[in-house]
Short mmCIF file of C-alpha atoms and ligand atoms in Angstrom, two decimals:
data_model
loop_
_atom_site.label_atom_id
_atom_site.label_comp_id
_atom_site.label_asym_id
_atom_site.label_seq_id
_atom_site.Cartn_x
_atom_site.Cartn_y
_atom_site.Cartn_z
CA MET F 1 190.02 37.41 78.14
CA ARG F 2 189.84 39.90 75.26
CA PHE F 3 188.78 43.26 76.46
CA LYS F 4 186.26 45.34 74.57
CA LYS F 5 187.98 48.61 75.27
CA LYS F 6 191.32 49.57 76.75
CA ILE F 7 191.58 52.65 78.86
CA LEU F 8 194.67 54.33 80.32
CA CYS F 9 194.91 56.94 83.01
CA ILE F 10 198.14 58.90 83.58
CA GLY F 11 198.29 60.02 87.22
CA ALA F 12 197.34 57.67 90.10
CA GLY F 13 196.30 60.27 92.61
CA TYR F 14 193.18 61.13 94.56
CA VAL F 15 191.31 61.68 91.29
CA GLY F 16 192.87 59.21 88.86
CA GLY F 17 192.87 56.19 91.28
CA PRO F 18 189.21 56.23 92.43
CA SER F 19 187.71 57.41 89.13
CA MET F 20 189.41 54.61 87.15
CA ALA F 21 188.56 52.08 89.78
CA MET F 22 184.93 53.00 89.28
CA ILE F 23 185.09 52.57 85.50
CA ALA F 24 186.77 49.19 85.98
CA TYR F 25 184.06 48.15 88.52
CA LYS F 26 181.16 49.21 86.27
CA CYS F 27 182.69 47.93 83.05
CA PRO F 28 184.21 44.42 83.63
CA ASP F 29 184.72 44.01 79.92
CA TYR F 30 187.06 47.04 79.72
CA GLN F 31 190.73 46.94 80.65
CA VAL F 32 191.62 49.88 82.84
CA THR F 33 195.30 50.68 83.49
CA VAL F 34 196.56 53.49 85.76
CA VAL F 35 200.16 54.59 85.43
CA ASP F 36 202.19 57.07 87.47
CA ILE F 37 205.80 58.28 87.52
CA ASN F 38 205.86 57.67 91.27
CA SER F 39 206.52 54.02 91.68
CA ALA F 40 205.94 54.05 95.48
CA ARG F 41 202.49 55.17 94.77
CA ILE F 42 201.87 52.41 92.30
CA ASP F 43 203.23 49.90 94.80
CA ALA F 44 200.76 51.24 97.34
CA TRP F 45 197.87 50.88 94.90
CA ASN F 46 198.99 47.26 94.41
CA SER F 47 199.19 46.62 98.20
CA SER F 48 196.59 46.29 100.94
CA GLN F 49 197.36 49.82 102.12
CA LEU F 50 196.02 52.00 99.34
CA PRO F 51 197.74 55.41 99.06
CA VAL F 52 194.45 57.29 99.65
CA PHE F 53 191.85 56.63 102.28
CA GLU F 54 188.39 56.75 100.84
CA PRO F 55 185.35 54.98 102.26
CA GLY F 56 184.40 52.06 100.02
CA LEU F 57 187.38 52.33 97.75
CA ASP F 58 189.21 49.28 99.20
CA ASN F 59 186.19 47.14 98.34
CA ILE F 60 186.00 48.28 94.70
CA VAL F 61 189.75 47.91 94.17
CA LYS F 62 189.67 44.46 95.70
CA LYS F 63 187.01 43.36 93.29
CA THR F 64 188.69 44.66 90.11
CA ARG F 65 192.49 44.76 90.69
CA GLY F 66 194.37 42.09 88.68
CA LYS F 67 191.17 41.30 86.76
CA ASN F 68 190.51 44.46 84.68
CA LEU F 69 192.15 47.15 86.74
CA PHE F 70 195.92 47.43 86.74
CA PHE F 71 198.39 49.85 88.40
CA ARG F 72 201.68 50.06 86.56
CA THR F 73 204.74 52.15 85.90
CA ASP F 74 205.50 51.30 82.29
CA ILE F 75 203.99 54.54 80.99
CA GLU F 76 205.70 54.38 77.57
CA ASN F 77 204.41 50.86 76.81
CA GLN F 78 200.93 51.68 78.15
CA ILE F 79 200.65 54.76 75.90
CA LYS F 80 201.32 52.50 72.90
CA GLU F 81 198.80 49.92 74.01
CA ASN F 82 195.73 52.12 74.81
CA ASP F 83 193.65 54.32 72.68
CA ILE F 84 191.62 56.34 75.25
CA ILE F 85 194.00 58.15 77.65
CA PHE F 86 192.83 60.09 80.61
CA VAL F 87 195.20 62.74 81.97
CA SER F 88 194.89 63.10 85.73
CA VAL F 89 198.32 64.53 86.77
CA ASN F 90 198.48 67.31 89.29
CA THR F 91 198.08 70.94 88.36
CA PRO F 92 199.34 72.87 91.48
CA THR F 93 199.43 76.61 91.79
CA LYS F 94 202.56 77.93 90.09
CA SER F 95 205.23 78.80 92.69
CA TYR F 96 207.65 80.59 90.42
CA GLY F 97 207.95 83.15 87.53
CA ALA F 98 204.98 84.80 85.80
CA GLY F 99 201.70 84.13 87.54
CA ALA F 100 203.46 82.79 90.67
CA ASN F 101 200.97 82.01 93.55
CA MET F 102 198.00 82.47 91.11
CA ALA F 103 198.20 80.59 87.81
CA ALA F 104 198.13 76.81 87.46
CA ASP F 105 201.44 75.05 86.89
CA LEU F 106 200.83 73.20 83.67
CA GLN F 107 204.30 71.67 83.35
CA TYR F 108 203.04 68.14 84.25
CA VAL F 109 200.11 68.34 81.78
CA GLU F 110 202.43 69.53 79.02
CA LYS F 111 204.98 66.87 79.80
CA THR F 112 202.31 64.25 79.70
CA ALA F 113 201.08 65.53 76.27
CA ARG F 114 204.62 65.35 74.99
CA GLN F 115 204.97 61.79 76.33
CA ILE F 116 201.71 60.78 74.60
CA LEU F 117 202.96 62.30 71.36
CA LYS F 118 206.33 60.55 71.62
CA PHE F 119 205.23 57.06 72.36
CA SER F 120 201.94 56.81 70.39
CA GLN F 121 201.97 54.56 67.34
CA SER F 122 198.28 55.02 66.54
CA SER F 123 195.52 57.66 66.79
CA LYS F 124 194.14 58.32 70.30
CA ILE F 125 191.55 60.15 72.32
CA VAL F 126 193.19 62.25 75.07
CA VAL F 127 190.80 63.17 77.96
CA GLU F 128 191.66 66.04 80.34
CA LYS F 129 190.46 64.83 83.78
CA SER F 130 192.62 67.35 85.75
CA THR F 131 191.15 70.67 86.53
CA LEU F 132 192.71 73.12 84.10
CA PRO F 133 192.42 76.70 83.08
CA VAL F 134 190.13 77.31 80.18
CA LYS F 135 192.03 77.02 76.84
CA THR F 136 194.49 74.33 78.10
CA ALA F 137 193.10 71.92 75.53
CA LEU F 138 194.41 74.30 72.84
CA ALA F 139 197.93 73.91 74.10
CA MET F 140 197.52 70.14 74.29
CA GLU F 141 196.15 70.07 70.71
CA LYS F 142 199.04 72.15 69.44
CA ILE F 143 201.62 69.81 70.97
CA LEU F 144 199.73 66.73 69.79
CA SER F 145 199.30 68.11 66.18
CA HIS F 146 202.95 67.29 65.58
CA ALA F 147 202.11 63.59 65.23
CA LYS F 148 203.84 61.56 62.55
CA GLY F 149 202.00 60.09 59.52
CA LYS F 150 198.34 59.34 59.92
CA ILE F 151 198.24 59.52 63.66
CA ARG F 152 195.61 61.95 64.98
CA PHE F 153 194.69 63.02 68.51
CA GLU F 154 191.28 64.24 69.70
CA VAL F 155 191.37 66.16 72.94
CA LEU F 156 188.24 65.98 75.17
CA SER F 157 187.54 67.66 78.56
CA ASN F 158 185.87 65.49 81.20
CA PRO F 159 186.36 67.19 84.53
CA GLU F 160 185.87 65.26 87.72
CA PHE F 161 183.41 66.62 90.22
CA MET F 162 183.69 64.09 92.99
CA ALA F 163 184.55 65.24 96.50
CA GLU F 164 186.93 63.48 98.83
CA GLY F 165 185.39 61.42 101.59
CA THR F 166 182.30 60.78 99.44
CA ALA F 167 184.21 59.88 96.20
CA ILE F 168 182.72 56.43 95.72
CA GLY F 169 179.09 57.58 96.07
CA ASP F 170 179.83 60.59 93.88
CA LEU F 171 181.43 58.52 91.19
CA GLU F 172 178.67 55.89 91.25
CA ASN F 173 175.85 58.36 91.29
CA PRO F 174 177.05 61.73 90.10
CA ASP F 175 174.86 64.82 89.72
CA ARG F 176 176.19 64.98 86.19
CA VAL F 177 179.00 63.93 83.94
CA LEU F 178 180.34 66.66 81.67
CA ILE F 179 182.12 66.00 78.44
CA GLY F 180 183.43 68.77 76.29
CA SER F 181 184.80 68.42 72.76
CA ARG F 182 185.51 70.32 69.63
CA GLU F 183 182.30 70.54 67.64
CA THR F 184 183.90 69.00 64.58
CA LYS F 185 182.98 65.60 63.01
CA CYS F 186 186.04 63.94 64.73
CA GLY F 187 185.40 65.81 68.00
CA LEU F 188 181.82 64.71 68.16
CA LYS F 189 182.75 61.08 67.31
CA ALA F 190 185.33 61.03 70.15
CA ARG F 191 182.90 62.55 72.53
CA SER F 192 180.32 59.88 71.78
CA ARG F 193 182.92 57.16 72.49
CA LEU F 194 183.46 58.66 75.93
CA VAL F 195 179.66 59.01 76.45
CA ASP F 196 179.44 55.30 75.77
CA ILE F 197 181.67 54.47 78.75
CA TYR F 198 179.59 56.49 81.19
CA THR F 199 176.22 55.26 79.94
CA ARG F 200 177.24 51.80 81.30
CA TRP F 201 176.02 53.02 84.68
CA ILE F 202 174.88 56.68 84.52
CA PRO F 203 171.43 57.69 83.08
CA GLN F 204 171.75 59.40 79.75
CA ASP F 205 170.16 62.59 80.97
CA LYS F 206 172.87 63.12 83.51
CA ILE F 207 175.61 62.95 80.86
CA ILE F 208 175.86 66.38 79.45
CA THR F 209 178.02 67.49 76.54
CA SER F 210 179.32 70.90 75.62
CA ASN F 211 181.99 72.70 73.69
CA ILE F 212 185.44 72.07 75.16
CA TRP F 213 185.95 75.54 76.61
CA SER F 214 182.62 75.47 78.50
CA SER F 215 183.64 72.14 79.96
CA GLU F 216 187.03 73.38 81.13
CA LEU F 217 185.55 76.52 82.60
CA SER F 218 182.60 74.84 84.24
CA LYS F 219 184.88 72.83 86.54
CA LEU F 220 186.64 75.97 87.73
CA VAL F 221 183.31 77.79 88.13
CA ALA F 222 181.73 74.90 90.07
CA ASN F 223 184.53 74.93 92.60
CA ALA F 224 184.49 78.74 92.76
CA PHE F 225 180.68 78.72 93.51
CA LEU F 226 180.99 76.02 96.14
CA ALA F 227 183.88 77.86 97.82
CA GLN F 228 181.87 81.19 97.64
CA ARG F 229 179.03 79.54 99.54
CA VAL F 230 181.40 78.57 102.35
CA SER F 231 182.88 82.06 102.53
CA SER F 232 179.44 83.63 102.35
CA ILE F 233 178.12 81.74 105.42
CA ASN F 234 181.47 82.23 107.22
CA SER F 235 181.25 85.99 106.58
CA ILE F 236 177.79 85.96 108.19
CA SER F 237 179.10 83.97 111.14
CA ALA F 238 181.23 86.96 112.14
CA LEU F 239 178.15 89.14 112.08
CA CYS F 240 176.17 86.53 114.18
CA GLU F 241 178.82 86.62 116.88
CA LYS F 242 178.33 90.39 117.15
CA THR F 243 174.54 90.35 117.15
CA ASP F 244 173.58 87.24 119.12
CA ALA F 245 172.09 85.62 116.02
CA ASP F 246 172.89 81.90 115.68
CA ILE F 247 174.54 80.86 112.38
CA ASN F 248 172.95 77.43 112.36
CA GLU F 249 169.48 78.97 112.70
CA VAL F 250 170.21 81.48 109.93
CA ALA F 251 171.69 78.73 107.64
CA LYS F 252 168.51 76.62 108.21
CA ALA F 253 166.19 79.53 107.56
CA ILE F 254 167.89 80.53 104.34
CA GLY F 255 168.67 76.99 103.18
CA MET F 256 164.96 76.05 103.17
CA ASP F 257 164.45 78.53 100.35
CA ARG F 258 164.76 76.24 97.40
CA ARG F 259 166.33 79.05 95.36
CA ILE F 260 169.16 79.07 97.91
CA GLY F 261 169.36 75.39 98.90
CA ASP F 262 170.70 73.87 102.11
CA LYS F 263 174.09 72.51 100.97
CA PHE F 264 177.47 74.08 101.62
CA LEU F 265 176.11 76.34 104.33
CA LYS F 266 178.16 74.92 107.25
CA ALA F 267 180.13 77.68 108.97
CA GLY F 268 183.54 76.68 110.20
CA ILE F 269 187.22 77.52 110.08
CA GLY F 270 187.17 77.89 106.31
CA PHE F 271 187.63 75.59 103.36
CA GLY F 272 190.67 73.53 102.70
CA GLY F 273 191.52 70.75 100.19
CA SER F 274 193.65 70.69 97.12
CA CYS F 275 191.07 72.35 94.86
CA PHE F 276 189.09 75.33 96.14
CA LYS F 277 191.95 77.78 96.74
CA LYS F 278 193.96 76.56 93.76
CA ASP F 279 190.98 76.88 91.40
CA LEU F 280 189.86 80.28 92.74
CA LEU F 281 193.38 81.66 92.26
CA ASN F 282 193.40 80.23 88.80
CA LEU F 283 190.02 81.92 88.02
CA VAL F 284 191.26 85.22 89.39
CA TYR F 285 194.40 84.96 87.30
CA LEU F 286 192.36 84.23 84.19
CA CYS F 287 190.02 87.15 84.82
CA ASN F 288 193.01 89.51 85.26
CA TYR F 289 194.62 88.09 82.17
CA TYR F 290 191.55 89.01 80.18
CA GLY F 291 191.41 92.45 81.76
CA LEU F 292 188.32 91.72 83.90
CA ARG F 293 189.53 93.43 87.10
CA GLU F 294 186.12 93.65 88.85
CA VAL F 295 185.42 90.02 88.20
CA ALA F 296 188.89 89.02 89.46
CA SER F 297 188.42 91.06 92.63
CA TYR F 298 185.03 89.62 93.34
CA TRP F 299 186.40 86.03 93.40
CA GLU F 300 189.56 87.11 95.16
CA ASN F 301 187.48 88.15 98.16
CA VAL F 302 186.17 84.55 98.53
CA ILE F 303 189.76 83.65 99.40
CA ARG F 304 190.15 86.68 101.63
CA ILE F 305 187.15 85.76 103.71
CA ASN F 306 188.51 82.23 104.07
CA GLU F 307 191.75 83.59 105.46
CA TYR F 308 189.88 86.04 107.68
CA GLN F 309 187.82 83.19 109.16
CA ARG F 310 190.95 81.28 110.19
CA GLU F 311 192.51 84.38 111.77
CA ARG F 312 189.34 85.14 113.64
CA PHE F 313 189.37 81.61 115.11
CA ILE F 314 193.08 81.86 116.11
CA ASN F 315 192.51 85.30 117.73
CA GLN F 316 189.59 83.89 119.66
CA ILE F 317 191.74 81.10 121.14
CA LEU F 318 194.44 83.51 122.04
CA HIS F 319 192.26 86.24 123.64
CA SER F 320 189.91 83.89 125.51
CA MET F 321 192.93 82.09 127.06
CA PHE F 322 194.07 85.35 128.67
CA GLY F 323 196.27 86.53 125.85
CA THR F 324 198.98 83.95 126.16
CA LEU F 325 199.43 80.39 124.90
CA ALA F 326 203.08 80.02 125.86
CA GLY F 327 203.76 76.68 127.47
CA LYS F 328 199.99 75.73 127.37
CA LYS F 329 199.09 72.32 126.07
CA LEU F 330 196.49 72.49 123.27
CA SER F 331 195.00 69.32 121.79
CA ILE F 332 193.96 69.56 118.19
CA LEU F 333 191.17 67.08 117.30
CA GLY F 334 191.38 66.54 113.49
CA PHE F 335 193.98 67.47 111.00
CA ALA F 336 192.42 66.33 107.73
CA PHE F 337 190.85 69.09 105.64
CA LYS F 338 187.43 67.46 106.06
CA ALA F 339 186.04 64.25 107.56
CA ASP F 340 186.48 60.84 106.02
CA THR F 341 189.74 61.49 104.23
CA SER F 342 193.41 61.27 105.12
CA ASP F 343 194.15 64.21 102.89
CA THR F 344 195.67 67.23 104.61
CA ARG F 345 196.36 69.44 101.53
CA GLU F 346 195.55 73.07 102.28
CA SER F 347 193.94 71.90 105.54
CA PRO F 348 192.99 74.86 107.70
CA ALA F 349 194.38 72.74 110.58
CA LEU F 350 197.90 73.05 109.20
CA TYR F 351 197.76 76.86 109.19
CA ILE F 352 196.08 77.14 112.61
CA THR F 353 198.61 74.67 114.17
CA GLN F 354 201.53 76.67 112.85
CA LYS F 355 200.08 79.88 114.20
CA LEU F 356 199.47 78.30 117.61
CA MET F 357 203.01 76.97 117.67
CA ALA F 358 204.34 80.40 116.93
CA GLU F 359 202.62 81.50 120.16
CA GLN F 360 204.81 78.85 121.84
CA ALA F 361 201.91 76.56 122.68
CA GLU F 362 202.63 72.81 123.12
CA ILE F 363 200.56 71.03 120.42
CA VAL F 364 199.14 67.47 120.48
CA ILE F 365 197.55 66.42 117.23
CA SER F 366 194.98 63.66 117.01
CA ASP F 367 193.26 62.35 113.86
CA PRO F 368 191.79 58.98 112.99
CA ARG F 369 193.33 58.85 109.53
CA ALA F 370 195.57 61.79 108.77
CA LEU F 371 198.43 61.49 111.30
CA LYS F 372 200.92 60.18 108.74
CA ASN F 373 200.28 63.26 106.54
CA ALA F 374 200.25 65.57 109.58
CA LYS F 375 203.67 64.37 110.62
CA PHE F 376 204.92 64.93 107.09
CA ASP F 377 203.37 68.45 106.94
CA LEU F 378 204.86 69.47 110.30
CA ALA F 379 208.22 67.81 109.84
CA GLY F 380 210.15 71.11 109.69
CA ALA F 381 207.96 73.07 112.13
CA LYS F 382 209.73 74.73 115.10
CA GLY F 383 208.26 74.07 118.53
CA LYS F 384 206.73 71.29 120.53
CA VAL F 385 204.37 69.03 118.67
CA SER F 386 203.32 65.40 119.25
CA PHE F 387 200.87 63.00 117.52
CA ILE F 388 198.42 60.75 119.43
CA GLU F 389 195.65 59.00 117.65
CA ASP F 390 193.53 58.25 120.70
CA PRO F 391 191.52 61.54 121.36
CA TYR F 392 191.28 60.84 125.12
CA ALA F 393 195.01 60.43 125.48
CA ALA F 394 195.60 63.51 123.31
CA ALA F 395 193.29 65.62 125.50
CA ALA F 396 194.67 64.50 128.81
CA ASN F 397 196.42 67.30 130.75
CA SER F 398 195.70 69.90 128.14
CA HIS F 399 194.45 73.42 128.69
CA ALA F 400 192.20 73.37 125.59
CA VAL F 401 190.68 70.97 123.13
CA ILE F 402 190.31 72.41 119.66
CA VAL F 403 188.17 70.61 117.07
CA LEU F 404 189.43 71.32 113.45
CA THR F 405 187.88 68.46 111.49
CA ASP F 406 184.24 67.34 111.39
CA TRP F 407 185.00 63.63 112.08
CA ASP F 408 182.00 61.78 113.46
CA VAL F 409 184.01 60.17 116.23
CA TYR F 410 184.43 63.57 117.89
CA ARG F 411 180.67 64.03 118.14
CA ARG F 412 180.45 60.81 120.11
CA LEU F 413 183.29 61.46 122.59
CA ASP F 414 182.63 61.17 126.31
CA PHE F 415 183.21 64.84 127.16
CA ARG F 416 182.82 64.18 130.92
CA ARG F 417 185.90 61.94 130.68
CA VAL F 418 187.76 64.49 128.52
CA TYR F 419 186.87 67.27 131.01
CA ARG F 420 188.09 65.29 134.01
CA SER F 421 191.50 64.69 132.41
CA MET F 422 192.07 68.38 131.56
CA ILE F 423 193.74 71.32 133.34
CA LYS F 424 191.10 73.81 134.64
CA PRO F 425 189.68 76.11 133.51
CA ALA F 426 189.10 73.82 130.50
CA PHE F 427 188.57 75.44 127.13
CA LEU F 428 186.76 73.87 124.21
CA PHE F 429 186.95 75.48 120.73
CA ASP F 430 184.63 73.86 118.20
CA GLY F 431 185.92 75.04 114.77
CA ARG F 432 183.32 72.92 112.98
CA ASN F 433 180.24 73.49 115.18
CA ILE F 434 179.68 69.80 115.50
CA LEU F 435 179.50 69.24 119.24
CA ASP F 436 176.60 69.51 121.75
CA HIS F 437 177.71 72.87 123.12
CA ARG F 438 175.10 73.19 125.95
CA LYS F 439 175.99 69.74 127.26
CA CYS F 440 179.77 70.54 127.16
CA PHE F 441 179.14 73.86 128.91
CA SER F 442 177.07 72.12 131.65
CA ILE F 443 179.97 69.63 132.10
CA GLY F 444 182.12 72.66 132.97
CA PHE F 445 183.87 73.57 129.73
CA ASN F 446 184.21 77.12 128.49
CA VAL F 447 182.86 76.59 125.05
CA TYR F 448 183.67 78.72 121.99
CA ARG F 449 181.98 78.18 118.70
CA ILE F 450 181.55 79.68 115.29
CA GLY F 451 178.78 82.16 114.62
CA LYS F 452 177.16 81.90 118.09
CA PRO F 453 177.99 83.53 121.40
CA ALA F 454 180.46 81.72 123.61
CA LEU F 455 179.24 79.78 126.68
CA THR F 456 181.62 80.52 129.43
CA HIS F 457 181.91 80.14 133.24
CA ILE F 458 184.65 82.76 133.49
C1 UDX M 501 195.08 66.35 90.50
C2 UDX M 501 194.93 67.88 90.43
O1 UDX M 501 195.44 68.41 91.60
C3 UDX M 501 193.56 68.28 90.21
O2 UDX M 501 193.46 69.60 89.85
C4 UDX M 501 192.96 67.52 89.08
O3 UDX M 501 191.59 67.76 88.98
C5 UDX M 501 193.28 66.05 89.14
O4 UDX M 501 194.64 65.76 89.41
P1 UDX M 501 194.88 64.68 92.55
O5 UDX M 501 194.57 63.37 91.91
O6 UDX M 501 194.36 64.91 93.89
O7 UDX M 501 194.44 65.89 91.70
O8 UDX M 501 196.49 64.91 92.56
P2 UDX M 501 197.56 63.98 93.06
O9 UDX M 501 197.09 63.07 94.15
O10 UDX M 501 198.81 64.82 93.35
O11 UDX M 501 197.88 62.99 91.82
C6 UDX M 501 198.56 63.28 90.67
C7 UDX M 501 199.45 62.10 90.28
O12 UDX M 501 199.98 62.33 89.02
C8 UDX M 501 200.64 61.91 91.28
O13 UDX M 501 200.56 60.62 91.77
C9 UDX M 501 201.89 62.11 90.35
O14 UDX M 501 202.94 61.32 90.77
C10 UDX M 501 201.34 61.85 88.98
N1 UDX M 501 202.13 62.40 87.94
C11 UDX M 501 202.47 63.71 87.97
C12 UDX M 501 202.50 61.56 86.84
O15 UDX M 501 202.24 60.47 86.82
N2 UDX M 501 203.16 62.22 85.83
C13 UDX M 501 203.58 63.49 85.85
O16 UDX M 501 204.26 64.00 84.94
C14 UDX M 501 203.18 64.28 86.97
C1 UDX M 502 185.62 69.87 96.08
C2 UDX M 502 184.37 69.83 95.29
O1 UDX M 502 183.19 69.69 96.16
C3 UDX M 502 184.33 68.76 94.26
O2 UDX M 502 183.15 68.80 93.42
C4 UDX M 502 185.56 68.91 93.41
O3 UDX M 502 185.68 67.89 92.42
C5 UDX M 502 186.85 68.95 94.23
O4 UDX M 502 186.73 69.98 95.17
P1 UDX M 502 186.64 68.55 98.09
O5 UDX M 502 187.62 69.61 98.20
O6 UDX M 502 187.10 67.08 98.09
O7 UDX M 502 185.72 68.67 96.83
O8 UDX M 502 185.61 68.60 99.39
P2 UDX M 502 184.36 69.54 99.75
O9 UDX M 502 183.34 68.65 100.33
O10 UDX M 502 183.94 70.37 98.63
O11 UDX M 502 184.97 70.51 100.92
C6 UDX M 502 185.84 71.47 100.71
C7 UDX M 502 186.19 72.18 101.95
O12 UDX M 502 185.06 73.07 102.34
C8 UDX M 502 186.49 71.39 103.18
O13 UDX M 502 187.48 71.92 103.95
C9 UDX M 502 185.13 71.37 103.99
O14 UDX M 502 185.31 71.17 105.32
C10 UDX M 502 184.74 72.86 103.68
N1 UDX M 502 183.25 73.06 103.80
C11 UDX M 502 182.40 72.40 102.95
C12 UDX M 502 182.73 73.92 104.78
O15 UDX M 502 183.53 74.50 105.57
N2 UDX M 502 181.37 74.11 104.86
C13 UDX M 502 180.51 73.48 103.99
O16 UDX M 502 179.28 73.71 104.14
C14 UDX M 502 181.02 72.62 103.04
#
């Protein structure tokens, strides 16, 4: 079959894989190819065990793979063959040199731009899908302006707003799609070619266009605002614990104000994931770079509160368990950074586990999907740690059960059975406020939660 359009994505990660699978699914007449330097990852995309767990993704990949969706490693050849190229390589926080621990490390983006330049034999549209500091497109344009002969590149920004765990629904029915371009004749033409792809399944009024810098910055700002809401509610949870107010009741009361809204008001152990902290740090770095110290410090505090919330939770475990965790068995329920994903990047569970291990506790980790990543993350950790998927087996003979991820299965556990199998007094720390606390208390647990007074028998 001759395809109407040929699209390439460089980077087969959490963003590149699902977002391209959705384009292939919605546009059967387009050929969509995803390449990656990591051949093991490409093999996984071509197998029955996809490299990322995402509800509904298997189904979409099954329907498209080998028909109009292809996962490959021949990057050079694919750059030649395609004329719309999405760049979805990782942009971690820089760990070295100037801007270390703050700025985004753009080496992979730059390397990709150079690869595109080297192997292109015709003009192309290059689309930034990765989250990038504002003005990155300028660097890409400068590299790509060295093309030979009549070859021209147009750089667009099309940030991805999907969240893990709900990626398929978010991609199928997004709140908006944002496409930024240069406001030149060529820029606007390239932008309309990208709009054409999304109009295949997204209503026109949800596809918004802007100048390229607004688009780059909007993605950073969206993540910063979302993270800020989590830190705001978490900061108030500390005050609730001092005043006998209940954080859920406060969140409900403020969330019903339409000007505030009810989303992202769940208090817990703080946000994790590959984006929020990285993008906040990046925003702070940018503000400092432009001399905006007050603005930088405002956003920096969103990260501080996140760290504070984790520390508070760890201190609560330590102090309520009589000041010592040495030799005590603690079962961690949930290691993923949120429910419905296997992703553990920046998971609060990793930090909390390491701290509990430093107190010489014996840790058992349970998670329905993330144990493989948990084992990898804790490979070098000193101390006693084991991994058991079955939450009942994990909790047996432990001094405390600690919920760190909001998986639905934990809500439905038989807590009588869990209680019976534990050492007494049995402690329950609900870091996500998802359990029926009164019921657990009546079973016999000493229950500690976020933003509400503890329910204890001691
Ligand atoms: C990444 C960024 O972290 C995020 O900021 C951005 O919005 C989208 O890209 P994610 O898809 O979660 O998010 O990253 P990751 O799962 O690490 O995938 C990136 C992929 O790019 C990896 O598979 C990596 O092997 C690949 N890659 C990296 C290349 O193919 N070429 C490179 O030069 C570098
Ligand atoms: C986020 C953005 O939501 C998404 O738009 C962007 O493209 C990538 O970054 P993601 O990190 O996948 O998505 O998940 P998200 O649902 O935003 O959760 C981030 C973290 O905040 C999780 O650890 C989650 O548990 C926590 N969170 C979220 C809360 O603690 N409380 C809330 O009310 C909401």
